[in-house]
PDB file of C-alpha atoms and ligand atoms in Angstrom:
ATOM      1  CA  MET A  11      31.011  27.426  -5.199  1.00  0.00           C
ATOM      2  CA  SER A  12      27.463  27.126  -6.423  1.00  0.00           C
ATOM      3  CA  ALA A  13      24.382  26.774  -4.061  1.00  0.00           C
ATOM      4  CA  LEU A  14      24.224  23.156  -5.363  1.00  0.00           C
ATOM      5  CA  ASP A  15      28.039  22.638  -4.408  1.00  0.00           C
ATOM      6  CA  ASP A  16      27.312  24.068  -1.113  1.00  0.00           C
ATOM      7  CA  ALA A  17      24.144  21.856  -0.494  1.00  0.00           C
ATOM      8  CA  VAL A  18      26.033  18.806  -1.485  1.00  0.00           C
ATOM      9  CA  ALA A  19      28.966  19.489   0.929  1.00  0.00           C
ATOM     10  CA  ALA A  20      26.279  20.065   3.810  1.00  0.00           C
ATOM     11  CA  ILE A  21      24.886  16.426   3.065  1.00  0.00           C
ATOM     12  CA  ARG A  22      28.587  15.108   2.828  1.00  0.00           C
ATOM     13  CA  GLN A  23      29.143  16.692   6.191  1.00  0.00           C
ATOM     14  CA  ARG A  24      25.813  15.923   7.972  1.00  0.00           C
ATOM     15  CA  ARG A  25      24.997  12.509   6.586  1.00  0.00           C
ATOM     16  CA  PRO A  26      21.227  12.851   6.909  1.00  0.00           C
ATOM     17  CA  LYS A  27      19.405   9.637   7.403  1.00  0.00           C
ATOM     18  CA  ARG A  28      15.629  10.506   7.322  1.00  0.00           C
ATOM     19  CA  VAL A  29      14.928  12.222   4.110  1.00  0.00           C
ATOM     20  CA  VAL A  30      11.519  13.860   3.104  1.00  0.00           C
ATOM     21  CA  ALA A  31      11.033  15.300  -0.418  1.00  0.00           C
ATOM     22  CA  PHE A  32       8.254  17.826  -0.400  1.00  0.00           C
ATOM     23  CA  THR A  33       7.228  18.581  -4.073  1.00  0.00           C
ATOM     24  CA  GLY A  34       5.047  20.868  -6.147  1.00  0.00           C
ATOM     25  CA  ALA A  35       4.036  21.085  -9.818  1.00  0.00           C
ATOM     26  CA  GLY A  36       7.530  22.004 -10.718  1.00  0.00           C
ATOM     27  CA  VAL A  37       9.011  18.633 -10.117  1.00  0.00           C
ATOM     28  CA  SER A  38       6.635  17.460 -13.054  1.00  0.00           C
ATOM     29  CA  ALA A  39       7.364  20.472 -15.382  1.00  0.00           C
ATOM     30  CA  GLU A  40      10.088  18.516 -17.230  1.00  0.00           C
ATOM     31  CA  SER A  41       7.699  15.732 -17.846  1.00  0.00           C
ATOM     32  CA  GLY A  42       5.695  18.239 -19.924  1.00  0.00           C
ATOM     33  CA  ILE A  43       2.992  18.866 -17.225  1.00  0.00           C
ATOM     34  CA  PRO A  44       2.133  22.630 -16.876  1.00  0.00           C
ATOM     35  CA  THR A  45       2.516  24.290 -13.579  1.00  0.00           C
ATOM     36  CA  PHE A  46      -0.131  26.625 -12.130  1.00  0.00           C
ATOM     37  CA  ARG A  47       1.575  29.748 -11.661  1.00  0.00           C
ATOM     38  CA  GLY A  48       4.175  31.557 -13.679  1.00  0.00           C
ATOM     39  CA  PRO A  49       4.654  31.569 -17.341  1.00  0.00           C
ATOM     40  CA  GLY A  50       2.687  29.097 -19.239  1.00  0.00           C
ATOM     41  CA  GLY A  51       1.124  28.148 -15.869  1.00  0.00           C
ATOM     42  CA  LEU A  52      -2.555  26.672 -15.804  1.00  0.00           C
ATOM     43  CA  TRP A  53      -3.856  29.787 -13.859  1.00  0.00           C
ATOM     44  CA  GLN A  54      -2.893  32.147 -16.596  1.00  0.00           C
ATOM     45  CA  SER A  55      -5.379  30.580 -18.962  1.00  0.00           C
ATOM     46  CA  PHE A  56      -8.040  29.251 -16.408  1.00  0.00           C
ATOM     47  CA  ARG A  57      -9.511  30.893 -13.338  1.00  0.00           C
ATOM     48  CA  PRO A  58      -9.272  28.515 -10.340  1.00  0.00           C
ATOM     49  CA  GLU A  59     -12.674  29.610  -9.110  1.00  0.00           C
ATOM     50  CA  ASP A  60     -14.017  28.567 -12.461  1.00  0.00           C
ATOM     51  CA  LEU A  61     -12.454  24.978 -12.256  1.00  0.00           C
ATOM     52  CA  ALA A  62     -11.342  24.038  -8.908  1.00  0.00           C
ATOM     53  CA  THR A  63     -13.814  24.681  -6.340  1.00  0.00           C
ATOM     54  CA  PRO A  64     -16.861  22.755  -5.123  1.00  0.00           C
ATOM     55  CA  GLU A  65     -19.056  25.474  -6.397  1.00  0.00           C
ATOM     56  CA  ALA A  66     -17.664  25.529  -9.847  1.00  0.00           C
ATOM     57  CA  PHE A  67     -18.447  21.586  -9.904  1.00  0.00           C
ATOM     58  CA  ALA A  68     -21.903  22.023  -8.629  1.00  0.00           C
ATOM     59  CA  ARG A  69     -22.598  24.871 -11.195  1.00  0.00           C
ATOM     60  CA  ASP A  70     -21.073  23.098 -14.359  1.00  0.00           C
ATOM     61  CA  PRO A  71     -19.798  19.504 -13.812  1.00  0.00           C
ATOM     62  CA  ASP A  72     -19.316  19.357 -17.423  1.00  0.00           C
ATOM     63  CA  VAL A  73     -16.863  21.984 -17.878  1.00  0.00           C
ATOM     64  CA  VAL A  74     -14.889  20.986 -14.857  1.00  0.00           C
ATOM     65  CA  TRP A  75     -14.681  17.517 -15.983  1.00  0.00           C
ATOM     66  CA  GLN A  76     -13.592  18.485 -19.604  1.00  0.00           C
ATOM     67  CA  TRP A  77     -10.672  20.288 -17.863  1.00  0.00           C
ATOM     68  CA  TYR A  78      -9.695  17.305 -15.770  1.00  0.00           C
ATOM     69  CA  GLU A  79     -10.076  14.915 -18.762  1.00  0.00           C
ATOM     70  CA  TRP A  80      -7.704  17.199 -20.619  1.00  0.00           C
ATOM     71  CA  ARG A  81      -5.314  17.145 -17.692  1.00  0.00           C
ATOM     72  CA  ARG A  82      -5.797  13.289 -17.184  1.00  0.00           C
ATOM     73  CA  GLY A  83      -4.883  12.709 -20.861  1.00  0.00           C
ATOM     74  CA  LEU A  84      -1.695  14.925 -20.494  1.00  0.00           C
ATOM     75  CA  VAL A  85      -0.486  13.004 -17.463  1.00  0.00           C
ATOM     76  CA  ARG A  86      -1.136   9.625 -18.975  1.00  0.00           C
ATOM     77  CA  ALA A  87       0.919  10.460 -21.890  1.00  0.00           C
ATOM     78  CA  ALA A  88       3.708  11.849 -19.829  1.00  0.00           C
ATOM     79  CA  GLN A  89       6.616   9.912 -18.156  1.00  0.00           C
ATOM     80  CA  PRO A  90       8.309  10.426 -14.926  1.00  0.00           C
ATOM     81  CA  ASN A  91      11.405  12.702 -15.311  1.00  0.00           C
ATOM     82  CA  ALA A  92      14.935  12.434 -14.003  1.00  0.00           C
ATOM     83  CA  ALA A  93      13.889  14.252 -10.665  1.00  0.00           C
ATOM     84  CA  HIS A  94      11.040  11.608  -9.900  1.00  0.00           C
ATOM     85  CA  ARG A  95      13.413   8.618 -10.603  1.00  0.00           C
ATOM     86  CA  ALA A  96      16.191   9.983  -8.571  1.00  0.00           C
ATOM     87  CA  ILE A  97      13.944  10.523  -5.619  1.00  0.00           C
ATOM     88  CA  ALA A  98      12.693   6.964  -5.915  1.00  0.00           C
ATOM     89  CA  ARG A  99      16.304   5.721  -5.601  1.00  0.00           C
ATOM     90  CA  LEU A 100      16.440   6.743  -2.006  1.00  0.00           C
ATOM     91  CA  PRO A 101      15.008   3.646  -0.456  1.00  0.00           C
ATOM     92  CA  ASP A 102      13.434   5.090   2.782  1.00  0.00           C
ATOM     93  CA  ALA A 103      12.583   8.419   1.464  1.00  0.00           C
ATOM     94  CA  ILE A 104       9.098   9.639   2.175  1.00  0.00           C
ATOM     95  CA  VAL A 105       7.465  11.767  -0.717  1.00  0.00           C
ATOM     96  CA  VAL A 106       4.944  14.580   0.329  1.00  0.00           C
ATOM     97  CA  THR A 107       3.490  15.893  -2.690  1.00  0.00           C
ATOM     98  CA  GLN A 108       0.912  18.586  -3.633  1.00  0.00           C
ATOM     99  CA  ASN A 109       0.763  16.885  -6.897  1.00  0.00           C
ATOM    100  CA  VAL A 110      -2.117  14.942  -8.251  1.00  0.00           C
ATOM    101  CA  ASP A 111      -0.501  13.313 -11.060  1.00  0.00           C
ATOM    102  CA  GLY A 112       0.715  10.041  -9.782  1.00  0.00           C
ATOM    103  CA  LEU A 113       4.283  10.669 -11.462  1.00  0.00           C
ATOM    104  CA  HIS A 114       6.334   9.914  -8.088  1.00  0.00           C
ATOM    105  CA  THR A 115       4.518   6.421  -7.731  1.00  0.00           C
ATOM    106  CA  ARG A 116       5.089   5.814 -11.467  1.00  0.00           C
ATOM    107  CA  GLY A 117       8.822   6.871 -11.119  1.00  0.00           C
ATOM    108  CA  GLY A 118       9.182   4.240  -8.346  1.00  0.00           C
ATOM    109  CA  SER A 119       8.577   5.732  -4.998  1.00  0.00           C
ATOM    110  CA  ARG A 120       7.053   3.552  -2.618  1.00  0.00           C
ATOM    111  CA  ASP A 121       5.925   5.901   0.213  1.00  0.00           C
ATOM    112  CA  VAL A 122       4.023   8.891  -1.423  1.00  0.00           C
ATOM    113  CA  ILE A 123       1.764  11.066   0.641  1.00  0.00           C
ATOM    114  CA  GLU A 124      -0.782  12.810  -1.732  1.00  0.00           C
ATOM    115  CA  LEU A 125      -1.946  16.044   0.058  1.00  0.00           C
ATOM    116  CA  HIS A 126      -4.128  17.039  -2.789  1.00  0.00           C
ATOM    117  CA  GLY A 127      -5.495  13.690  -3.930  1.00  0.00           C
ATOM    118  CA  SER A 128      -5.139  12.005  -7.204  1.00  0.00           C
ATOM    119  CA  ILE A 129      -6.722  12.812 -10.716  1.00  0.00           C
ATOM    120  CA  PHE A 130      -6.719   9.046 -11.178  1.00  0.00           C
ATOM    121  CA  ARG A 131      -9.151   8.423  -8.446  1.00  0.00           C
ATOM    122  CA  VAL A 132     -12.792   9.420  -8.431  1.00  0.00           C
ATOM    123  CA  ARG A 133     -15.200   9.774  -5.655  1.00  0.00           C
ATOM    124  CA  CYS A 134     -19.079   9.235  -5.673  1.00  0.00           C
ATOM    125  CA  THR A 135     -20.731  12.544  -4.656  1.00  0.00           C
ATOM    126  CA  ARG A 136     -23.527  10.765  -2.942  1.00  0.00           C
ATOM    127  CA  GLU A 137     -21.963   7.635  -1.331  1.00  0.00           C
ATOM    128  CA  HIS A 138     -18.335   9.231  -0.937  1.00  0.00           C
ATOM    129  CA  THR A 139     -16.880   5.912  -1.913  1.00  0.00           C
ATOM    130  CA  THR A 140     -13.531   6.337  -3.925  1.00  0.00           C
ATOM    131  CA  ARG A 141     -12.242   4.015  -6.841  1.00  0.00           C
ATOM    132  CA  ASP A 142      -9.149   4.266  -9.203  1.00  0.00           C
ATOM    133  CA  ALA A 143      -9.818   5.540 -12.665  1.00  0.00           C
ATOM    134  CA  PHE A 144      -6.956   5.698 -14.805  1.00  0.00           C
ATOM    135  CA  GLU A 145      -8.485   5.341 -18.337  1.00  0.00           C
ATOM    136  CA  ALA A 146     -10.516   8.165 -20.016  1.00  0.00           C
ATOM    137  CA  PHE A 147     -14.280   8.070 -19.368  1.00  0.00           C
ATOM    138  CA  ALA A 148     -16.739   7.322 -22.264  1.00  0.00           C
ATOM    139  CA  GLU A 149     -19.052  10.301 -21.287  1.00  0.00           C
ATOM    140  CA  VAL A 150     -18.370  13.040 -19.204  1.00  0.00           C
ATOM    141  CA  PRO A 151     -19.392  14.069 -16.567  1.00  0.00           C
ATOM    142  CA  PRO A 152     -19.113  10.109 -15.444  1.00  0.00           C
ATOM    143  CA  ARG A 153     -21.578   8.852 -13.038  1.00  0.00           C
ATOM    144  CA  CYS A 154     -21.454   6.206 -10.164  1.00  0.00           C
ATOM    145  CA  GLU A 155     -23.643   3.018 -10.804  1.00  0.00           C
ATOM    146  CA  CYS A 156     -25.925   4.680  -8.089  1.00  0.00           C
ATOM    147  CA  GLY A 157     -26.642   7.408 -10.582  1.00  0.00           C
ATOM    148  CA  ALA A 158     -24.777  10.342  -8.698  1.00  0.00           C
ATOM    149  CA  LEU A 159     -22.165  12.305 -10.180  1.00  0.00           C
ATOM    150  CA  LEU A 160     -18.398  11.070  -9.830  1.00  0.00           C
ATOM    151  CA  ARG A 161     -15.874  13.731  -9.190  1.00  0.00           C
ATOM    152  CA  PRO A 162     -12.246  13.712  -9.180  1.00  0.00           C
ATOM    153  CA  ASP A 163     -10.892  12.802  -5.821  1.00  0.00           C
ATOM    154  CA  VAL A 164      -8.804  15.906  -5.274  1.00  0.00           C
ATOM    155  CA  VAL A 165      -8.760  18.811  -2.930  1.00  0.00           C
ATOM    156  CA  TRP A 166     -10.351  21.822  -4.312  1.00  0.00           C
ATOM    157  CA  PHE A 167      -9.832  25.475  -3.109  1.00  0.00           C
ATOM    158  CA  GLY A 168     -11.799  25.900   0.056  1.00  0.00           C
ATOM    159  CA  GLU A 169     -11.765  22.093   1.010  1.00  0.00           C
ATOM    160  CA  ALA A 170      -9.893  20.451   3.952  1.00  0.00           C
ATOM    161  CA  LEU A 171      -6.830  18.275   3.180  1.00  0.00           C
ATOM    162  CA  PRO A 172      -7.318  14.488   3.798  1.00  0.00           C
ATOM    163  CA  PRO A 173      -6.695  14.343   7.759  1.00  0.00           C
ATOM    164  CA  ASP A 174      -4.545  11.019   7.624  1.00  0.00           C
ATOM    165  CA  ALA A 175      -2.315  12.464   4.780  1.00  0.00           C
ATOM    166  CA  TRP A 176      -1.778  15.886   6.601  1.00  0.00           C
ATOM    167  CA  GLU A 177      -0.984  13.982   9.866  1.00  0.00           C
ATOM    168  CA  ARG A 178       1.539  11.780   8.088  1.00  0.00           C
ATOM    169  CA  ALA A 179       3.211  14.488   6.388  1.00  0.00           C
ATOM    170  CA  THR A 180       3.696  16.826   9.565  1.00  0.00           C
ATOM    171  CA  GLU A 181       5.013  13.832  11.426  1.00  0.00           C
ATOM    172  CA  ALA A 182       7.489  12.940   8.585  1.00  0.00           C
ATOM    173  CA  ILE A 183       8.769  16.599   8.219  1.00  0.00           C
ATOM    174  CA  ARG A 184       9.259  17.102  12.132  1.00  0.00           C
ATOM    175  CA  ARG A 185      11.221  13.845  12.090  1.00  0.00           C
ATOM    176  CA  ALA A 186      13.272  14.460   8.858  1.00  0.00           C
ATOM    177  CA  ASP A 187      17.090  15.113   9.049  1.00  0.00           C
ATOM    178  CA  LEU A 188      16.753  16.668   5.218  1.00  0.00           C
ATOM    179  CA  LEU A 189      13.938  18.197   3.789  1.00  0.00           C
ATOM    180  CA  LEU A 190      14.146  18.591  -0.076  1.00  0.00           C
ATOM    181  CA  VAL A 191      11.583  21.333  -1.342  1.00  0.00           C
ATOM    182  CA  ILE A 192      11.263  20.901  -5.043  1.00  0.00           C
ATOM    183  CA  GLY A 193       9.165  22.899  -7.596  1.00  0.00           C
ATOM    184  CA  THR A 194       6.786  24.504  -5.395  1.00  0.00           C
ATOM    185  CA  SER A 195       5.734  28.151  -5.271  1.00  0.00           C
ATOM    186  CA  GLY A 196       5.207  27.805  -1.539  1.00  0.00           C
ATOM    187  CA  VAL A 197       1.983  30.116  -1.746  1.00  0.00           C
ATOM    188  CA  VAL A 198      -0.815  27.566  -1.210  1.00  0.00           C
ATOM    189  CA  TYR A 199      -1.551  26.922   2.501  1.00  0.00           C
ATOM    190  CA  PRO A 200      -1.849  24.723   4.732  1.00  0.00           C
ATOM    191  CA  ALA A 201       0.695  22.669   2.388  1.00  0.00           C
ATOM    192  CA  ALA A 202       3.349  25.494   2.119  1.00  0.00           C
ATOM    193  CA  GLY A 203       3.511  25.648   6.150  1.00  0.00           C
ATOM    194  CA  LEU A 204       4.908  22.213   6.358  1.00  0.00           C
ATOM    195  CA  VAL A 205       8.351  23.522   5.567  1.00  0.00           C
ATOM    196  CA  ALA A 206       8.293  25.617   8.737  1.00  0.00           C
ATOM    197  CA  LEU A 207       8.092  22.388  10.638  1.00  0.00           C
ATOM    198  CA  SER A 208      11.345  21.173   9.545  1.00  0.00           C
ATOM    199  CA  ARG A 209      14.129  21.027  12.130  1.00  0.00           C
ATOM    200  CA  GLY A 210      16.959  19.416   9.921  1.00  0.00           C
ATOM    201  CA  LEU A 211      18.816  20.679   6.912  1.00  0.00           C
ATOM    202  CA  SER A 212      16.391  21.922   4.239  1.00  0.00           C
ATOM    203  CA  ILE A 213      17.199  22.402   0.480  1.00  0.00           C
ATOM    204  CA  GLU A 214      15.092  23.954  -2.130  1.00  0.00           C
ATOM    205  CA  VAL A 215      15.218  23.051  -5.755  1.00  0.00           C
ATOM    206  CA  ASN A 216      13.541  25.709  -7.837  1.00  0.00           C
ATOM    207  CA  PRO A 217      14.873  28.002 -10.961  1.00  0.00           C
ATOM    208  CA  GLU A 218      12.750  30.998  -9.309  1.00  0.00           C
ATOM    209  CA  ALA A 219      12.723  32.260  -5.731  1.00  0.00           C
ATOM    210  CA  SER A 220       9.695  30.977  -4.015  1.00  0.00           C
ATOM    211  CA  GLY A 221       7.384  32.046  -1.035  1.00  0.00           C
ATOM    212  CA  ILE A 222       9.581  29.511   1.127  1.00  0.00           C
ATOM    213  CA  SER A 223      13.103  30.006  -0.180  1.00  0.00           C
ATOM    214  CA  SER A 224      14.184  31.980   2.844  1.00  0.00           C
ATOM    215  CA  ALA A 225      12.949  29.338   5.107  1.00  0.00           C
ATOM    216  CA  CYS A 226      15.317  26.775   3.678  1.00  0.00           C
ATOM    217  CA  THR A 227      19.085  26.287   4.583  1.00  0.00           C
ATOM    218  CA  PHE A 228      19.927  26.282   0.931  1.00  0.00           C
ATOM    219  CA  ALA A 229      18.014  27.620  -2.105  1.00  0.00           C
ATOM    220  CA  ILE A 230      19.494  25.910  -5.427  1.00  0.00           C
ATOM    221  CA  PRO A 231      18.266  27.996  -8.529  1.00  0.00           C
ATOM    222  CA  MET A 232      18.184  25.094 -10.843  1.00  0.00           C
ATOM    223  CA  THR A 233      15.596  22.754 -12.234  1.00  0.00           C
ATOM    224  CA  ALA A 234      14.345  19.591 -10.601  1.00  0.00           C
ATOM    225  CA  ALA A 235      15.812  17.213 -13.289  1.00  0.00           C
ATOM    226  CA  GLU A 236      19.122  19.039 -13.243  1.00  0.00           C
ATOM    227  CA  ALA A 237      19.758  19.346  -9.395  1.00  0.00           C
ATOM    228  CA  THR A 238      17.921  16.356  -7.934  1.00  0.00           C
ATOM    229  CA  PRO A 239      20.106  13.444  -9.192  1.00  0.00           C
ATOM    230  CA  ARG A 240      23.339  15.133  -8.089  1.00  0.00           C
ATOM    231  CA  ILE A 241      21.689  15.593  -4.504  1.00  0.00           C
ATOM    232  CA  VAL A 242      20.510  12.070  -4.606  1.00  0.00           C
ATOM    233  CA  GLU A 243      23.834  10.618  -5.818  1.00  0.00           C
ATOM    234  CA  GLU A 244      25.461  12.374  -2.727  1.00  0.00           C
ATOM    235  CA  LEU A 245      22.758  10.717  -0.275  1.00  0.00           C
ATOM    236  CA  LEU A 246      23.725   7.399  -1.798  1.00  0.00           C
ATOM    237  CA  ARG A 247      27.232   7.607  -1.403  1.00  0.00           C
TER     238      ARG A 247
HETATM  239  P1  LIG B   6       3.014  26.534  -8.728  1.00  0.00           P
HETATM  240  O1  LIG B   6       2.587  26.243 -10.299  1.00  0.00           O
HETATM  241  O2  LIG B   6       2.377  27.572  -7.742  1.00  0.00           O
HETATM  242  O3  LIG B   6       4.348  26.553  -8.642  1.00  0.00           O
HETATM  243  C1  LIG B   6       5.333  25.816  -9.258  1.00  0.00           C
HETATM  244  C2  LIG B   6       6.923  26.144  -8.975  1.00  0.00           C
HETATM  245  O4  LIG B   6       7.692  25.215  -9.688  1.00  0.00           O
HETATM  246  C3  LIG B   6       7.212  27.502  -9.348  1.00  0.00           C
HETATM  247  O5  LIG B   6       7.833  28.169  -8.040  1.00  0.00           O
HETATM  248  C4  LIG B   6       8.165  27.454 -10.351  1.00  0.00           C
HETATM  249  O6  LIG B   6       9.459  28.398 -10.242  1.00  0.00           O
HETATM  250  C5  LIG B   6       8.599  26.090 -10.042  1.00  0.00           C
HETATM  251  N1  LIG B   6       9.205  25.516 -11.390  1.00  0.00           N
HETATM  252  C6  LIG B   6       8.896  25.572 -12.678  1.00  0.00           C
HETATM  253  N2  LIG B   6       9.670  24.722 -13.333  1.00  0.00           N
HETATM  254  C7  LIG B   6      10.495  24.152 -12.671  1.00  0.00           C
HETATM  255  C8  LIG B   6      11.441  22.941 -12.943  1.00  0.00           C
HETATM  256  N3  LIG B   6      11.644  22.574 -14.037  1.00  0.00           N
HETATM  257  N4  LIG B   6      12.026  22.469 -11.630  1.00  0.00           N
HETATM  258  C9  LIG B   6      11.699  22.987 -10.262  1.00  0.00           C
HETATM  259  N5  LIG B   6      10.837  23.955 -10.250  1.00  0.00           N
HETATM  260  C10 LIG B   6      10.349  24.467 -11.303  1.00  0.00           C
HETATM  261  O7  LIG B   6       2.762  24.858  -8.242  1.00  0.00           O
HETATM  262  P2  LIG B   6       2.466  24.339  -6.631  1.00  0.00           P
HETATM  263  O8  LIG B   6       3.597  25.050  -5.838  1.00  0.00           O
HETATM  264  O9  LIG B   6       2.710  22.832  -6.872  1.00  0.00           O
HETATM  265  O10 LIG B   6      -3.593  23.108  -5.584  1.00  0.00           O
HETATM  266  O11 LIG B   6       1.136  24.859  -6.432  1.00  0.00           O
HETATM  267  C11 LIG B   6       0.527  24.468  -4.930  1.00  0.00           C
HETATM  268  C12 LIG B   6      -1.039  24.167  -5.345  1.00  0.00           C
HETATM  269  O12 LIG B   6      -1.538  25.416  -6.080  1.00  0.00           O
HETATM  270  C13 LIG B   6      -1.062  22.923  -6.289  1.00  0.00           C
HETATM  271  O13 LIG B   6      -1.221  21.852  -5.605  1.00  0.00           O
HETATM  272  C14 LIG B   6      -2.586  23.382  -6.681  1.00  0.00           C
HETATM  273  C15 LIG B   6      -2.576  24.674  -7.217  1.00  0.00           C
HETATM  274  O14 LIG B   6      -3.563  25.469  -7.067  1.00  0.00           O
HETATM  275  C16 LIG B   6      -4.764  22.874  -5.667  1.00  0.00           C
HETATM  276  O15 LIG B   6      -5.228  22.563  -6.756  1.00  0.00           O
HETATM  277  C17 LIG B   6      -5.575  22.708  -4.480  1.00  0.00           C
END
């Protein structure tokens, strides 16, 4: 039996009710969005400290915004894949994601906790107000009406996670009967630490072994779009 068969059998036996999907960049890989680590990952071509830190933004907002506009364009042109859509078929599932691409919501999930913010929201660096911003900006770096720079409303290295998102995520994972861990390398904390809070069944979907594979009950070495629909099918039976 494959790891997927074993995981499906465990679901059939335990009939988990409260399901949380904890996802990372790998869940969007089959939508054509590059991951951060591994072959073809963004951090092979770019240095995080040059692009994804408050210091980088203070030093050169133009460069940081050009990189975000490029990524925003990629995501706008992308579609949710079979994994996003399968998760969205679970009516009461809570999605806890490290992704900033909004593809879970576009795929139909209603309860999505974004731990690292969203690239389709911006924040005024002076007033700290946020607003949605889906379309490309006419000029970068974009500015608020007050004249101050706008920044992407995402969490950069060295910044704290939004406290309300963190609180909801920890609560949901502690209460879950089933935690699906999909497409994350499990090396970026504090998010990666959430898996240790799980007390129920936990199933990882990742073609590669990750930093948190050993913490999961089952590790399925398949892609998100291959394995997730089968898992969801069993949960819906
Ligand atoms: P990573 O790029 O670190 O890891 C992506 C994971 O997805 C890897 O373990 C891959 O093996 C796996 N993967 C690749 N293709 C897959 C597929 N088709 N199906 C399933 N899994 C696949 O991305 P994250 O773990 O999300 O943070 O990274 C965590 C955080 O680090 C990000 O949120 C971002 C980054 O720096 C910030 O920007 C704060």
